[in-house]
C-alpha cells in the first residue's frame, strides 16, 4: 500500500464512523430522511459561504454550511406546522428547492469555483491526499484527515457527554420533557452535528452517499443488537468495514470510491437482512414455517380427538379426508401427519389416523387453551 | 418583453424547442396526476427513492445492451425502481426497521451502486457511453422526437389506467379499509398505483434527472392541494402546474448555457408552491391571516357593543351617554376601542352625544340584545 492509499482509507474510515454515530439516532428516531434533506441543502450553504469568503477551505464555510443544515430542519418543521402539507411532503418540497438553487449556482459559476455538478454528487475521495495541511512549513498530512478526525472526535464527545439525555429523548421523548430536559435544544444540537458531519463528508463522498453512510450501518446494526451502546459501536464498526471494503472494490474496478463504499454498506445490510439470527429473513421464514407446522399438528390432533369413537370416525380420521375438512393440500397433510407421528401423538394404520394417549392429552390441553 | 416574444417565436418555428417543450409538458401532466395520489397517500418521498434507485437500472441496461436506446434504458430504470420499491416494502414488513430508514437506505445504496457502474462505464473505451451522466441532473435539450413519442405513449397509457381505475384509486387514497371491506384487493391496487408511479418517474429521468425527479412528483400535487378539496380538481390543477413548470423549466434550460434542466424545473415548481402556500383561497397563509384579522376585529367590535349594552341596562336612561374612557377601561386593555366605535357608528348602532360620550341607538340596543341572546339560548334580558 502506498502512503496516499493509506491516507484515503483512514479518511474513508473517519468519514464512515462520523456518519454512523449520529446516523444511529436518526434511524432510531424515525428521522432517517432528514439526513437526505440536510446533506442536499448544505450545498447551497457551501456555495453562498464561498461567494462571501472566496475561500473553499475557510472554516467559516463549514460553519455556514452546517447552519444551513439546521435552517433546513427548521424550515421543514415550519412548513409542517402550517398544516398545509404533511411532514413527508414538507421535506420533499424543501430540500430539492434549496439543492436546486445550489446546483444552478455551481453550474453557472463552475469556472470560478472548484466545484462541479458531478463532484456535488460523487465527492472525490481520491483527491483528498493532494490537499495537504502544512504547519510551520512541515507537511503533516491531508487537510481532510484532520477535519474528519475533528468531526469524528466531536461526534464521540457529544454522544459520550449527552448519552443519557440522547437515550431518553430517543426512546421516551415525553418522559425526557417531563424530567426537564429540553428535547428541543438537544434536537437542534444533534441536527447541527448531523449537518456538520455532512459538510465534512461532502468533499469526500458527495451529497447522496452521505445518506448511505448515515443510514446503512445503523440499520444493519439495528437488525443485530438490542442495546443502544452496542448499536453505536457496531454501526461505527460496520461503517468502517464498508469503507475499507469499498475502497478496495473501487480500486479493482477503477470506479467511484464513494459509490463503492455505499454499495458495500448496502451489501452488509443485505447480508444482515438475510442471515441475522432471529431478525433475518431466513430465520423469520424458518420460524414461520415451523410455527405453521406446529399449529397444523395441534389442529390435526384436535380434529382427530373430536371424531374419536363416533360412527363417522372411520371416514373423517383419514389422511385423504384432511383435504376436505381442513383444506390442506395432500403433501402438506402428509408432512403434518409425519411430524405428529414422529412426536408420538398419533399412529397410522392403513391410512386411518388414531391418537395415542399422549396425543389425546395434548388435544385436551389444546382445547383447554 | 422582446426576449419573451423571441422565445415564443422560436417555440413555434424551432423544431428542437418544440420537441423539448412538448416532452416536458407531457411529463409535467403525467407526474402531476400520479403525484396527487402519492402525496395524498403520504408517499411523497417514495418518488425520491424510486428515481434514485433507477440509476443502476439505466447503467446496467446500457452495459447489457450496449445501446442508448430510450426504451431499453427505460425498461432498466423501471425494473430497478420496482426492485427498490419491493425491497423497501419487504424490509418494512419483515423487520423492525421503519419506512423512512428503508427509503433512505434504498435511495442511497442503489444510487451508490449506480455510480459505480456509471464511473465504470465512463472509463470504458467506447464512444457510445457519452451522455449517460446527463441522467443525473437531466438535460431536456437531448430529447429527440422519438423520446417524446415514447413519453407520450407511455404517459397516455398511465393516464388511461388512472381514468379506468378512478373510483378505486380515490377509495384507496381516502379509505383503504373501506375499499377492502367492499371487496377490492387493496394490495393489487397498491401495486398498480406504484407501477404507474414508477412508469411516470422513469419517463422523466432523461429530462429532469434522477436526483430531482422526486420534486416533479411532490411539488405540483402539494401546490394543487392548496387550491381545492376535491380529488378531481386537484389532479387537474396538479397536471397543469406540472406542465407549466416542466415546460418553462425545460425551455429555459435548453436556451441557456450551463443551466441544468432538473434544478431549473425544480426552481419553477418551488415558485408555484410558494405562491400556492401563500395565496390559495381558504387554506393559504395570507388568506388565513386576513381571516383571523377580520375575526379578531369583529370580536373586538362586538365586545364594545356588549360593554355599551351592559352600561345601558344598568342606567335608568338607556340613551345616556358614556365616556370613551369607561369603555377603554372595560375593554381590559384589548385596545382598538376607537376603531370599534367608528365601525359601530357606521353601522348605525351607536351615536355620539353632544357631550362627546357614546350611547346605543335603538338599532344598537336591538343588535346587542340579539348578540347577548345568542350566548344563553333564546332568552333575552
XYZ file of C-alpha atoms in Angstrom, chain A residues 27 40 64 78-79 92 125 148 153-154 161 176 185 190 197 201 229-230 271-272 285 287 294 304 341 347 357:
27
model
C -32.599 5.753 12.401
C -28.618 18.220 -0.064
C -22.142 28.445 7.420
C -42.144 25.410 9.993
C -43.796 24.193 6.798
C -39.916 16.622 -0.255
C -12.034 10.917 -2.079
C -12.708 14.441 9.660
C -13.991 13.363 17.862
C -16.771 15.931 18.233
C -21.404 13.617 27.295
C -37.478 13.445 28.761
C -32.255 22.083 22.411
C -27.922 16.848 17.203
C -20.773 15.774 9.693
C -18.096 14.352 4.396
C -24.435 1.335 23.220
C -23.901 -1.880 21.241
C -26.298 -9.909 4.464
C -27.733 -8.999 7.876
C -39.175 -17.710 7.294
C -39.701 -19.734 12.257
C -46.812 -26.901 14.874
C -58.975 -36.490 15.493
C -46.366 -39.315 14.213
C -50.436 -43.707 14.929
C -52.526 -41.414 24.809
